Amino acid sequence: MYFQRDYYSEGDIMATIPGLDEAIGGFRTYYKCSVDPTFDCPFPATPQNSESTQLRSQSKLSSDQLVVGHQLVEINAENWTSVLPFLANNYEYHDPIVDIFGPETMAEFLGRLFAGSSDLYTTVEDETIVDDIYMATWTMSGEFNGAPFSAPGMSIVKFVEGTTQTYYSRDYYTEGDVMLGVPELAGAVQGFRDYYRSAVDPTYISPE
């Protein structure tokens, strides 16, 4: 052994020593008054300072943005209209195939998308919100015009600072995963991937 560390709270020891027990008891009461909303604090209420209020406000905003970002990524044929109120006037959307500008055009795009693929679903796997930017990884599956597919991807959603209005979204995925579900295109995708891996992957053995 070359390293050892023990973790404990000095307070548990101090609480058993006369003269120190009052100090640790007071500190723990003060701490719970500050952070535990369910604790019946014996001290007089003190007004929150502006910094504390701002931090709480930011936490609530981030939580709301997380909900909106999640909705925007996991939209489907039944609920896609619910995200439209959160699209800012200068909203734009991009993926590997299309570029959409404006909330009205986005609404038309989503209407056409789900008209042609009513069973299309996206499932968020991991997500985060930092500085008004939502990011998520996901898997999209279903049928597009009769062709079944499943494709992993990720999304970035940017919010107008301090609001739940989003002005930018981008989905990242590979069209090849969608094309594999189309019999007429699957061979081309598999051929390209075989060619690419043969060129760059030293552990790959081509079936050709």
GROMACS .gro file of C-alpha atoms in nm:
model
  208
    1MET     CA    1   0.000   0.000   0.000
    2TYR     CA    2   0.128   0.350  -0.080
    3PHE     CA    3  -0.181   0.568  -0.014
    4GLN     CA    4  -0.458   0.572   0.244
    5ARG     CA    5  -0.730   0.830   0.319
    6ASP     CA    6  -1.006   0.814   0.576
    7TYR     CA    7  -1.324   1.019   0.530
    8TYR     CA    8  -1.535   1.125   0.828
    9SER     CA    9  -1.700   1.436   0.970
   10GLU     CA   10  -1.530   1.609   1.261
   11GLY     CA   11  -1.879   1.716   1.365
   12ASP     CA   12  -1.969   1.362   1.470
   13ILE     CA   13  -1.675   1.367   1.714
   14MET     CA   14  -1.731   1.728   1.826
   15ALA     CA   15  -2.095   1.647   1.904
   16THR     CA   16  -1.973   1.414   2.185
   17ILE     CA   17  -1.741   1.668   2.351
   18PRO     CA   18  -1.888   1.918   2.599
   19GLY     CA   19  -1.812   2.272   2.490
   20LEU     CA   20  -1.786   2.173   2.125
   21ASP     CA   21  -2.126   2.007   2.098
   22GLU     CA   22  -2.302   2.344   2.106
   23ALA     CA   23  -2.078   2.479   1.829
   24ILE     CA   24  -2.144   2.190   1.594
   25GLY     CA   25  -2.514   2.190   1.681
   26GLY     CA   26  -2.539   2.560   1.601
   27PHE     CA   27  -2.353   2.521   1.274
   28ARG     CA   28  -2.568   2.231   1.160
   29THR     CA   29  -2.886   2.421   1.247
   30TYR     CA   30  -2.761   2.729   1.059
   31TYR     CA   31  -2.672   2.518   0.755
   32LYS     CA   32  -3.008   2.341   0.743
   33CYS     CA   33  -3.184   2.678   0.776
   34SER     CA   34  -2.995   2.794   0.468
   35VAL     CA   35  -3.050   2.498   0.239
   36ASP     CA   36  -3.330   2.267   0.361
   37PRO     CA   37  -3.675   2.399   0.263
   38THR     CA   38  -3.846   2.139   0.486
   39PHE     CA   39  -3.651   2.232   0.802
   40ASP     CA   40  -3.833   2.429   1.073
   41CYS     CA   41  -3.566   2.691   1.134
   42PRO     CA   42  -3.555   2.837   1.487
   43PHE     CA   43  -3.375   3.152   1.370
   44PRO     CA   44  -3.552   3.469   1.250
   45ALA     CA   45  -3.597   3.476   0.873
   46THR     CA   46  -3.339   3.684   0.691
   47PRO     CA   47  -3.402   3.844   0.353
   48GLN     CA   48  -3.237   3.665   0.060
   49ASN     CA   49  -2.959   3.857  -0.102
   50SER     CA   50  -2.975   3.931  -0.471
   51GLU     CA   51  -2.705   3.675  -0.552
   52SER     CA   52  -2.900   3.393  -0.385
   53THR     CA   53  -3.219   3.497  -0.567
   54GLN     CA   54  -3.035   3.512  -0.896
   55LEU     CA   55  -2.886   3.164  -0.849
   56ARG     CA   56  -3.229   3.018  -0.768
   57SER     CA   57  -3.379   3.197  -1.068
   58GLN     CA   58  -3.105   3.060  -1.296
   59SER     CA   59  -3.166   2.709  -1.164
   60LYS     CA   60  -3.539   2.736  -1.244
   61LEU     CA   61  -3.464   2.874  -1.591
   62SER     CA   62  -3.219   2.592  -1.667
   63SER     CA   63  -3.480   2.339  -1.557
   64ASP     CA   64  -3.740   2.496  -1.788
   65GLN     CA   65  -3.493   2.507  -2.078
   66LEU     CA   66  -3.413   2.139  -2.022
   67VAL     CA   67  -3.783   2.054  -2.057
   68VAL     CA   68  -3.822   2.259  -2.377
   69GLY     CA   69  -3.502   2.120  -2.531
   70HIS     CA   70  -3.615   1.767  -2.451
   71GLN     CA   71  -3.954   1.834  -2.612
   72LEU     CA   72  -3.794   1.974  -2.925
   73VAL     CA   73  -3.576   1.664  -2.969
   74GLU     CA   74  -3.837   1.402  -2.878
   75ILE     CA   75  -4.122   1.543  -3.090
   76ASN     CA   76  -4.346   1.299  -3.273
   77ALA     CA   77  -4.664   1.295  -3.479
   78GLU     CA   78  -4.885   1.349  -3.173
   79ASN     CA   79  -4.704   1.632  -2.996
   80TRP     CA   80  -4.493   1.830  -3.245
   81THR     CA   81  -4.726   2.131  -3.242
   82SER     CA   82  -4.656   2.183  -2.869
   83VAL     CA   83  -4.302   2.307  -2.938
   84LEU     CA   84  -4.402   2.578  -3.187
   85PRO     CA   85  -4.464   2.848  -2.921
   86PHE     CA   86  -4.100   2.810  -2.808
   87LEU     CA   87  -3.951   2.894  -3.150
   88ALA     CA   88  -3.820   3.252  -3.168
   89ASN     CA   89  -3.893   3.470  -3.472
   90ASN     CA   90  -3.535   3.420  -3.598
   91TYR     CA   91  -3.540   3.043  -3.537
   92GLU     CA   92  -3.336   2.819  -3.769
   93TYR     CA   93  -3.296   2.443  -3.793
   94HIS     CA   94  -3.027   2.235  -3.966
   95ASP     CA   95  -2.958   1.867  -4.020
   96PRO     CA   96  -2.738   1.682  -4.273
   97ILE     CA   97  -3.005   1.724  -4.543
   98VAL     CA   98  -3.216   2.035  -4.485
   99ASP     CA   99  -3.181   2.393  -4.363
  100ILE     CA  100  -3.496   2.557  -4.228
  101PHE     CA  101  -3.535   2.926  -4.147
  102GLY     CA  102  -3.825   3.073  -3.952
  103PRO     CA  103  -4.086   2.916  -3.720
  104GLU     CA  104  -4.353   2.910  -3.993
  105THR     CA  105  -4.129   2.712  -4.229
  106MET     CA  106  -4.033   2.482  -3.941
  107ALA     CA  107  -4.401   2.413  -3.871
  108GLU     CA  108  -4.457   2.320  -4.236
  109PHE     CA  109  -4.144   2.103  -4.234
  110LEU     CA  110  -4.258   1.912  -3.925
  111GLY     CA  111  -4.608   1.870  -4.069
  112ARG     CA  112  -4.468   1.711  -4.384
  113LEU     CA  113  -4.215   1.500  -4.190
  114PHE     CA  114  -4.476   1.338  -3.968
  115ALA     CA  115  -4.730   1.306  -4.248
  116GLY     CA  116  -4.479   1.079  -4.427
  117SER     CA  117  -4.357   0.901  -4.111
  118SER     CA  118  -4.628   0.900  -3.847
  119ASP     CA  119  -4.452   0.631  -3.642
  120LEU     CA  120  -4.122   0.819  -3.625
  121TYR     CA  121  -3.996   0.844  -3.265
  122THR     CA  122  -3.682   0.986  -3.110
  123THR     CA  123  -3.569   0.870  -2.766
  124VAL     CA  124  -3.330   1.093  -2.570
  125GLU     CA  125  -3.054   0.902  -2.391
  126ASP     CA  126  -2.832   1.167  -2.230
  127GLU     CA  127  -2.895   1.539  -2.203
  128THR     CA  128  -2.756   1.852  -2.043
  129ILE     CA  129  -2.815   2.228  -2.034
  130VAL     CA  130  -2.527   2.474  -1.990
  131ASP     CA  131  -2.529   2.850  -2.049
  132ASP     CA  132  -2.857   2.850  -2.247
  133ILE     CA  133  -2.740   2.559  -2.468
  134TYR     CA  134  -2.914   2.220  -2.455
  135MET     CA  135  -2.736   1.909  -2.585
  136ALA     CA  136  -2.866   1.553  -2.614
  137THR     CA  137  -2.776   1.217  -2.761
  138TRP     CA  138  -3.063   1.006  -2.892
  139THR     CA  139  -3.184   0.721  -3.113
  140MET     CA  140  -3.440   0.786  -3.386
  141SER     CA  141  -3.644   0.496  -3.520
  142GLY     CA  142  -3.955   0.422  -3.721
  143GLU     CA  143  -4.042   0.422  -4.089
  144PHE     CA  144  -3.994   0.690  -4.348
  145ASN     CA  145  -4.225   0.648  -4.648
  146GLY     CA  146  -4.245   0.275  -4.572
  147ALA     CA  147  -3.871   0.217  -4.516
  148PRO     CA  148  -3.781   0.107  -4.157
  149PHE     CA  149  -3.472   0.256  -3.997
  150SER     CA  150  -3.295   0.323  -3.667
  151ALA     CA  151  -3.032   0.596  -3.640
  152PRO     CA  152  -2.829   0.730  -3.346
  153GLY     CA  153  -2.753   1.101  -3.331
  154MET     CA  154  -2.717   1.413  -3.123
  155SER     CA  155  -2.877   1.757  -3.109
  156ILE     CA  156  -2.783   2.109  -3.004
  157VAL     CA  157  -3.052   2.360  -2.912
  158LYS     CA  158  -2.964   2.723  -2.835
  159PHE     CA  159  -3.191   2.951  -2.632
  160VAL     CA  160  -3.226   3.326  -2.635
  161GLU     CA  161  -3.032   3.422  -2.323
  162GLY     CA  162  -3.244   3.409  -2.010
  163THR     CA  163  -3.556   3.270  -2.183
  164THR     CA  164  -3.715   2.944  -2.302
  165GLN     CA  165  -3.729   3.073  -2.661
  166THR     CA  166  -3.501   2.874  -2.890
  167TYR     CA  167  -3.340   3.035  -3.192
  168TYR     CA  168  -3.117   2.754  -3.324
  169SER     CA  169  -3.133   2.375  -3.350
  170ARG     CA  170  -2.906   2.128  -3.525
  171ASP     CA  171  -2.944   1.749  -3.548
  172TYR     CA  172  -2.639   1.537  -3.622
  173TYR     CA  173  -2.681   1.189  -3.770
  174THR     CA  174  -2.569   0.994  -4.073
  175GLU     CA  175  -2.804   0.952  -4.366
  176GLY     CA  176  -2.651   0.607  -4.421
  177ASP     CA  177  -2.837   0.467  -4.120
  178VAL     CA  178  -3.165   0.578  -4.276
  179MET     CA  179  -3.067   0.461  -4.626
  180LEU     CA  180  -2.997   0.109  -4.496
  181GLY     CA  181  -3.372   0.064  -4.455
  182VAL     CA  182  -3.428   0.121  -4.828
  183PRO     CA  183  -3.345  -0.201  -5.020
  184GLU     CA  184  -3.246  -0.009  -5.334
  185LEU     CA  185  -2.994   0.202  -5.136
  186ALA     CA  186  -2.865  -0.042  -4.873
  187GLY     CA  187  -2.605  -0.196  -5.105
  188ALA     CA  188  -2.453   0.143  -5.183
  189VAL     CA  189  -2.421   0.230  -4.813
  190GLN     CA  190  -2.268  -0.104  -4.723
  191GLY     CA  191  -2.028  -0.080  -5.016
  192PHE     CA  192  -1.913   0.269  -4.915
  193ARG     CA  193  -1.863   0.167  -4.552
  194ASP     CA  194  -1.663  -0.138  -4.656
  195TYR     CA  195  -1.447   0.080  -4.882
  196TYR     CA  196  -1.392   0.342  -4.609
  197ARG     CA  197  -1.305   0.095  -4.333
  198SER     CA  198  -1.070  -0.093  -4.567
  199ALA     CA  199  -0.886   0.235  -4.625
  200VAL     CA  200  -0.856   0.358  -4.265
  201ASP     CA  201  -0.917   0.074  -4.015
  202PRO     CA  202  -0.609  -0.148  -3.972
  203THR     CA  203  -0.814  -0.411  -3.786
  204TYR     CA  204  -1.088  -0.439  -4.050
  205ILE     CA  205  -1.102  -0.737  -4.283
  206SER     CA  206  -1.317  -0.668  -4.586
  207PRO     CA  207  -1.569  -0.939  -4.676
  208GLU     CA  208  -1.503  -0.865  -5.045
   0.00000   0.00000   0.00000
